[in-house]
Amino acid sequence: YNNMTKSTFYISLYNWYDANKRILPWRETTDPYLIWISEIILQQTRVAQGLSYYHNFIHHFPYISSLAQATEEQVLNCWQGLGYYSRARNLHKAAQLLQDHFPTTFDQVRALPGIGEYTAGAIMSFAFNMPYPAIDGNVYRVLARLYDSEVIFDTYSGKKHFHQLANQLMDRDNPRLFNSAIMEFGALYCTPLSPECDACPLRSHCLAYAHNTVDLLPLRKKKSALKDRYFNYVIYLCQSGSTYSTLIHQRTDNDIWKHLWEFPMVESMDSLLDIQHIEKRLLSVASLSGHRLIAQRDFKHILSHQRLHARFIIQSVSSLPSIEHCKIISIDELSNHPLSRLNEKAVELLYTFL
């Protein structure tokens, strides 16, 4: 792209953006804190789903200082349902480091917990109008097609290659506008499947269109097979008058859902277990008195690298058993404890029997 071609490219892109862009709250601000929150939420979440979480998070933590002063449990509670909970823990850690002042250089922003090259570039361009590329999945796709690049984008060398392309194409006079427009173009028009290339405003600049390779790009690494895991839960229910109590424990291992709460669980090797085998591992006594099976449901839950097979068994008991690391809470208190989406599904199931 020479300067002449770049200027016609920018005009075509910005005209499209002006006519088609979505009105989103983080685009209406240059506050780096609000932009940071939106970028972290949108890392693994679609805009439609992320919008309500963004409003809720900002409502609870309107400033860096309010996020820094919150407990981790309060932050995780706001994040519940979004998944990838390390994002929330890193936000909290970073806020505690910052207290009330957001850094203004790329290196300082990049050094914060949970912030990579993309997020730092997005914050620097959207908040400070600095010429740093912000390359998300949509931008990788647009760049791969514009340059008809057969470089695999999700490798170290691939990311470096596309970073150079983005740098070359960057509108240094309008980095905020450029990054917003090219990301939106990838999200709404230059989509993974069947984009309308014949009507595309950028088609005269697109080498993949000229070479008829649009549907083949971008190239990515082959996905590794999902790891299967088997989680066996028992939800113990003890009724006293009109109130119900149960047991939960907090996950502490360096594993999925760290610091979230869940019902008592044992993990098995290659299949789900029946109640006798679960309780053999959960309980110090052989069996419980006055217990009655209410329901059993199996769920499949897919994470980015794992496929979870889960069994929830709801047991009515006359008194709650003593299980290591578990605490007794009333059913009404469950909403005050951050749960994984899988355990949320179990709570929804549980309420159908109360």
Coordinates of C-alpha atoms in Angstrom, one line a residue:
Y1 CA 0.0 0.0 0.0
N2 CA 1.5 3.4 -1.0
N3 CA 0.2 6.6 0.5
M4 CA -2.3 7.2 -2.4
T5 CA -3.8 3.7 -2.0
K6 CA -3.9 4.1 1.8
S7 CA -5.8 7.3 1.6
T8 CA -8.5 5.8 -0.7
F9 CA -8.6 2.7 1.6
Y10 CA -9.2 4.9 4.6
I11 CA -11.9 6.8 2.9
S12 CA -13.7 3.6 1.9
L13 CA -13.3 2.1 5.3
Y14 CA -14.4 5.2 7.3
N15 CA -17.4 5.8 5.0
W16 CA -18.6 2.2 5.7
Y17 CA -17.9 2.6 9.4
D18 CA -19.8 5.9 9.7
A19 CA -22.8 4.3 8.0
N20 CA -22.8 0.9 9.8
K21 CA -21.1 1.2 13.2
R22 CA -22.9 0.0 16.3
I23 CA -23.4 2.5 19.1
L24 CA -21.6 1.0 22.1
P25 CA -20.9 2.7 25.4
W26 CA -17.2 2.1 25.4
R27 CA -16.9 3.9 22.1
E28 CA -18.6 7.0 23.6
T29 CA -15.7 7.5 26.1
T30 CA -12.0 8.1 26.2
D31 CA -11.7 7.0 29.9
P32 CA -9.0 4.3 29.9
Y33 CA -10.6 2.6 32.9
L34 CA -13.9 2.1 31.1
I35 CA -12.2 1.0 27.9
W36 CA -10.0 -1.4 29.8
I37 CA -13.1 -3.0 31.5
S38 CA -14.9 -3.4 28.1
E39 CA -11.8 -4.9 26.4
I40 CA -11.3 -7.5 29.1
I41 CA -15.0 -8.4 29.1
L42 CA -15.0 -8.7 25.2
Q43 CA -11.8 -10.9 25.1
Q44 CA -13.9 -14.1 25.2
T45 CA -17.4 -12.8 25.0
R46 CA -19.7 -11.6 22.2
V47 CA -20.7 -7.9 22.3
A48 CA -24.4 -8.8 22.7
Q49 CA -23.7 -10.8 25.8
G50 CA -21.0 -8.6 27.1
L51 CA -23.1 -5.4 27.1
S52 CA -25.2 -6.1 30.2
Y53 CA -22.1 -7.4 32.1
Y54 CA -20.3 -4.2 31.2
H55 CA -23.1 -2.0 32.5
N56 CA -23.4 -4.2 35.7
F57 CA -19.7 -4.1 36.3
I58 CA -19.4 -0.3 35.9
H59 CA -22.5 0.1 38.1
H60 CA -20.7 -1.8 40.9
F61 CA -17.2 -0.5 40.3
P62 CA -17.4 2.9 38.6
Y63 CA -13.8 3.8 39.3
I64 CA -10.4 2.1 39.6
S65 CA -10.5 2.9 43.3
S66 CA -13.9 1.2 43.9
L67 CA -12.6 -2.0 42.1
A68 CA -9.4 -1.9 44.1
Q69 CA -11.3 -1.7 47.4
A70 CA -13.7 -4.5 46.5
T71 CA -13.2 -8.1 47.7
E72 CA -12.3 -10.7 45.2
E73 CA -15.6 -12.5 46.0
Q74 CA -17.6 -9.3 45.1
V75 CA -15.7 -9.0 41.8
L76 CA -16.2 -12.7 40.9
N77 CA -19.9 -12.4 41.8
C78 CA -20.2 -9.6 39.2
W79 CA -18.4 -11.7 36.7
Q80 CA -20.5 -14.8 37.2
G81 CA -21.7 -16.4 34.0
L82 CA -19.0 -14.8 31.8
G83 CA -16.5 -17.6 32.3
Y84 CA -12.6 -17.3 32.0
Y85 CA -12.6 -16.1 35.6
S86 CA -8.8 -15.4 35.6
R87 CA -9.9 -12.2 33.7
A88 CA -11.8 -10.9 36.7
R89 CA -9.0 -11.9 39.1
N90 CA -6.4 -10.1 37.0
L91 CA -8.7 -7.0 36.7
H92 CA -8.9 -6.9 40.5
K93 CA -5.1 -7.4 40.9
A94 CA -4.3 -4.7 38.4
A95 CA -6.8 -2.2 40.1
Q96 CA -5.1 -2.9 43.5
L97 CA -1.7 -2.1 41.9
L98 CA -3.0 1.1 40.3
Q99 CA -5.4 2.3 43.1
D100 CA -6.7 5.4 41.3
H101 CA -4.4 6.4 38.4
F102 CA -4.4 4.6 35.0
P103 CA -1.0 4.6 33.3
T104 CA -0.5 6.5 30.0
T105 CA 2.4 4.6 28.2
F106 CA 2.1 1.3 26.3
D107 CA 4.8 -0.4 28.4
Q108 CA 3.1 0.5 31.7
V109 CA -0.3 -0.7 30.4
R110 CA 1.2 -3.9 28.9
A111 CA 2.9 -4.7 32.3
L112 CA -0.5 -4.9 34.1
P113 CA -1.8 -8.4 35.1
G114 CA -4.0 -9.9 32.3
I115 CA -3.1 -7.3 29.6
G116 CA -1.4 -8.6 26.5
E117 CA -0.3 -6.9 23.3
Y118 CA -3.8 -6.6 21.8
T119 CA -5.5 -5.1 24.9
A120 CA -2.6 -2.7 25.5
G121 CA -2.9 -1.6 21.9
A122 CA -6.6 -1.2 22.1
I123 CA -6.4 0.9 25.3
M124 CA -3.6 3.1 23.9
S125 CA -5.5 3.8 20.7
F126 CA -9.0 4.1 22.0
A127 CA -8.2 6.1 25.2
F128 CA -5.2 8.1 24.1
N129 CA -5.4 8.1 20.2
M130 CA -1.9 6.6 20.0
P131 CA -0.8 4.7 16.9
Y132 CA -0.7 1.1 18.3
P133 CA -2.4 -1.8 16.4
A134 CA -5.3 -3.5 18.2
I135 CA -5.5 -6.9 16.4
D136 CA -8.4 -9.1 17.5
G137 CA -9.7 -12.2 15.6
N138 CA -11.8 -9.9 13.3
V139 CA -8.7 -7.9 12.4
Y140 CA -6.6 -11.0 11.7
R141 CA -9.3 -12.1 9.3
V142 CA -9.5 -8.7 7.5
L143 CA -5.7 -8.4 7.2
A144 CA -5.2 -12.0 6.0
R145 CA -7.8 -11.4 3.2
L146 CA -6.5 -7.9 2.3
Y147 CA -3.0 -9.2 1.8
D148 CA -4.0 -12.7 0.8
S149 CA -1.6 -13.9 3.5
E150 CA -1.2 -17.7 4.0
V151 CA 0.7 -17.2 7.3
I152 CA -0.9 -19.1 10.2
F153 CA -2.0 -16.2 12.4
D154 CA -2.3 -17.9 15.9
T155 CA 1.5 -18.7 16.3
Y156 CA 4.2 -16.5 17.7
S157 CA 5.7 -15.8 14.2
G158 CA 2.2 -15.4 12.7
K159 CA 1.2 -12.7 15.3
K160 CA 4.5 -10.9 14.6
H161 CA 3.8 -11.0 10.9
F162 CA 0.2 -9.6 11.2
H163 CA 1.4 -7.0 13.7
Q164 CA 3.8 -5.7 11.0
L165 CA 1.0 -5.6 8.5
A166 CA -1.3 -3.7 10.8
N167 CA 1.5 -1.2 11.6
Q168 CA 2.1 -0.6 7.9
L169 CA -1.6 -0.1 7.2
M170 CA -2.2 2.0 10.4
D171 CA -3.7 5.5 9.9
R172 CA -1.2 7.4 12.1
D173 CA -3.3 10.5 12.0
N174 CA -6.5 8.7 13.2
P175 CA -5.4 5.5 15.1
R176 CA -8.6 5.5 17.3
L177 CA -10.8 5.7 14.2
F178 CA -8.7 3.3 12.2
N179 CA -8.7 0.5 14.9
S180 CA -12.4 1.0 15.6
A181 CA -13.4 0.8 11.9
I182 CA -11.3 -2.2 10.9
M183 CA -12.4 -4.2 14.0
E184 CA -16.1 -3.3 13.2
F185 CA -15.6 -4.2 9.6
G186 CA -14.3 -7.6 10.5
A187 CA -17.1 -8.2 13.0
L188 CA -20.0 -7.1 10.8
Y189 CA -19.0 -7.4 7.2
C190 CA -15.8 -9.4 6.5
T191 CA -17.3 -12.3 8.5
P192 CA -15.8 -15.9 8.7
L193 CA -18.5 -17.4 6.4
S194 CA -19.9 -16.1 3.1
P195 CA -19.1 -12.4 3.3
E196 CA -20.7 -10.4 0.4
C197 CA -17.5 -9.8 -1.4
D198 CA -19.0 -8.6 -4.7
A199 CA -20.6 -5.6 -2.8
C200 CA -17.6 -5.0 -0.5
P201 CA -16.5 -1.4 -0.3
L202 CA -12.9 -2.6 0.2
R203 CA -12.9 -5.2 -2.7
S204 CA -10.6 -3.1 -4.9
H205 CA -7.9 -3.3 -2.1
C206 CA -8.4 -7.0 -1.3
L207 CA -5.9 -9.5 -2.8
A208 CA -7.9 -12.5 -1.6
Y209 CA -10.9 -11.2 -3.5
A210 CA -8.7 -10.8 -6.6
H211 CA -7.3 -14.3 -6.2
N212 CA -10.6 -16.0 -5.1
T213 CA -9.2 -17.2 -1.8
V214 CA -11.4 -15.3 0.7
D215 CA -13.2 -18.5 2.0
L216 CA -9.8 -20.1 2.7
L217 CA -8.5 -17.3 5.0
P218 CA -7.3 -16.8 7.6
L219 CA -5.2 -19.9 8.2
R220 CA -5.1 -21.2 11.8
K221 CA -3.4 -23.9 13.8
K222 CA -5.2 -27.2 14.0
K223 CA -7.2 -27.3 17.3
S224 CA -5.9 -29.8 19.9
A225 CA -8.4 -32.4 21.0
L226 CA -10.6 -31.5 24.1
K227 CA -9.6 -33.2 27.3
D228 CA -12.6 -35.1 28.9
R229 CA -13.2 -34.8 32.6
Y230 CA -15.8 -36.3 34.8
F231 CA -17.3 -34.3 37.7
N232 CA -19.7 -36.0 40.2
Y233 CA -21.7 -33.7 42.4
V234 CA -24.1 -34.3 45.3
I235 CA -26.5 -31.5 46.3
Y236 CA -27.5 -32.2 49.9
L237 CA -30.8 -30.6 50.9
C238 CA -31.9 -30.3 54.5
Q239 CA -35.3 -28.7 55.3
S240 CA -36.1 -26.9 58.5
G241 CA -39.6 -25.4 58.4
S242 CA -39.8 -23.4 55.2
T243 CA -36.0 -23.0 54.7
Y244 CA -33.6 -25.3 53.0
S245 CA -29.8 -25.5 53.7
T246 CA -27.1 -27.2 51.7
L247 CA -23.3 -27.6 51.5
I248 CA -20.8 -25.8 49.2
H249 CA -17.0 -25.5 49.1
Q250 CA -14.6 -23.1 47.4
R251 CA -12.3 -24.3 44.7
T252 CA -8.7 -23.4 45.6
D253 CA -6.5 -25.5 43.3
N254 CA -4.7 -24.0 40.3
D255 CA -7.5 -25.4 38.0
I256 CA -10.6 -24.1 36.3
W257 CA -12.9 -21.9 38.3
K258 CA -10.3 -21.0 41.0
H259 CA -12.0 -19.3 44.0
L260 CA -15.5 -20.1 42.7
W261 CA -17.9 -22.1 44.9
E262 CA -19.5 -25.4 44.0
F263 CA -21.5 -28.3 45.5
P264 CA -19.6 -31.2 47.0
M265 CA -17.8 -33.0 44.2
V266 CA -15.5 -35.9 43.3
E267 CA -13.7 -36.2 40.0
S268 CA -13.6 -39.6 38.4
M269 CA -11.3 -41.0 35.7
D270 CA -13.3 -42.1 32.7
S271 CA -17.0 -42.3 33.5
L272 CA -19.5 -40.8 35.8
L273 CA -20.2 -42.5 39.2
D274 CA -23.4 -43.7 41.0
I275 CA -24.3 -42.2 44.4
Q276 CA -22.8 -45.1 46.3
H277 CA -19.3 -44.6 44.8
I278 CA -19.5 -40.8 45.1
E279 CA -20.5 -40.9 48.8
K280 CA -17.8 -43.6 49.5
R281 CA -15.3 -40.9 48.5
L282 CA -17.1 -37.9 49.9
L283 CA -18.2 -39.1 53.3
S284 CA -16.3 -40.4 56.3
V285 CA -19.3 -42.5 57.3
A286 CA -20.6 -45.3 55.1
S287 CA -24.1 -43.9 54.5
L288 CA -26.5 -41.2 55.6
S289 CA -29.6 -41.7 57.7
G290 CA -32.9 -40.3 56.5
H291 CA -31.8 -39.6 53.0
R292 CA -34.0 -39.7 49.8
L293 CA -33.0 -39.3 46.2
I294 CA -34.9 -36.3 44.7
A295 CA -33.3 -36.1 41.2
Q296 CA -30.3 -37.0 39.1
R297 CA -29.3 -35.0 36.0
D298 CA -26.3 -35.3 33.7
F299 CA -24.9 -32.3 31.8
K300 CA -22.2 -31.8 29.2
H301 CA -20.3 -28.5 29.5
I302 CA -17.7 -27.4 27.0
L303 CA -14.8 -25.1 27.9
S304 CA -12.0 -23.9 25.6
H305 CA -9.8 -26.9 26.1
Q306 CA -11.9 -29.3 28.2
R307 CA -15.2 -31.2 27.8
L308 CA -16.8 -31.7 31.2
H309 CA -19.2 -34.5 31.9
A310 CA -21.1 -33.7 35.0
R311 CA -23.6 -35.6 37.2
F312 CA -25.7 -33.7 39.8
I313 CA -27.5 -35.9 42.3
I314 CA -30.0 -34.0 44.6
Q315 CA -30.4 -35.8 48.0
S316 CA -32.9 -34.9 50.7
V317 CA -31.3 -35.5 54.1
S318 CA -32.5 -35.2 57.7
S319 CA -29.2 -33.6 58.7
L320 CA -26.3 -32.4 56.5
P321 CA -23.2 -34.6 56.6
S322 CA -19.8 -33.2 57.7
I323 CA -17.6 -33.0 54.6
E324 CA -14.1 -31.5 54.7
H325 CA -13.8 -27.9 53.5
C326 CA -17.5 -27.6 53.0
K327 CA -19.7 -25.0 54.7
I328 CA -23.4 -25.0 55.4
I329 CA -25.5 -22.2 53.8
S330 CA -29.2 -21.6 53.2
I331 CA -30.3 -22.0 49.6
D332 CA -31.2 -18.3 49.5
E333 CA -27.5 -17.5 50.2
L334 CA -26.3 -19.2 47.0
S335 CA -26.7 -16.0 45.0
N336 CA -24.1 -14.3 47.2
H337 CA -21.5 -16.9 46.2
P338 CA -19.9 -16.8 42.7
L339 CA -20.6 -20.1 41.0
S340 CA -19.4 -21.6 37.7
R341 CA -22.0 -21.7 34.9
L342 CA -22.2 -25.4 35.3
N343 CA -23.2 -25.1 39.0
E344 CA -25.6 -22.3 38.1
K345 CA -27.4 -24.8 35.9
A346 CA -27.6 -27.1 38.8
V347 CA -29.1 -24.3 41.0
E348 CA -31.8 -23.7 38.3
L349 CA -32.5 -27.4 38.4
L350 CA -32.7 -27.4 42.2
Y351 CA -35.3 -24.7 42.3
T352 CA -37.7 -26.7 40.2
F353 CA -37.9 -29.2 43.1
L354 CA -38.4 -26.7 45.9

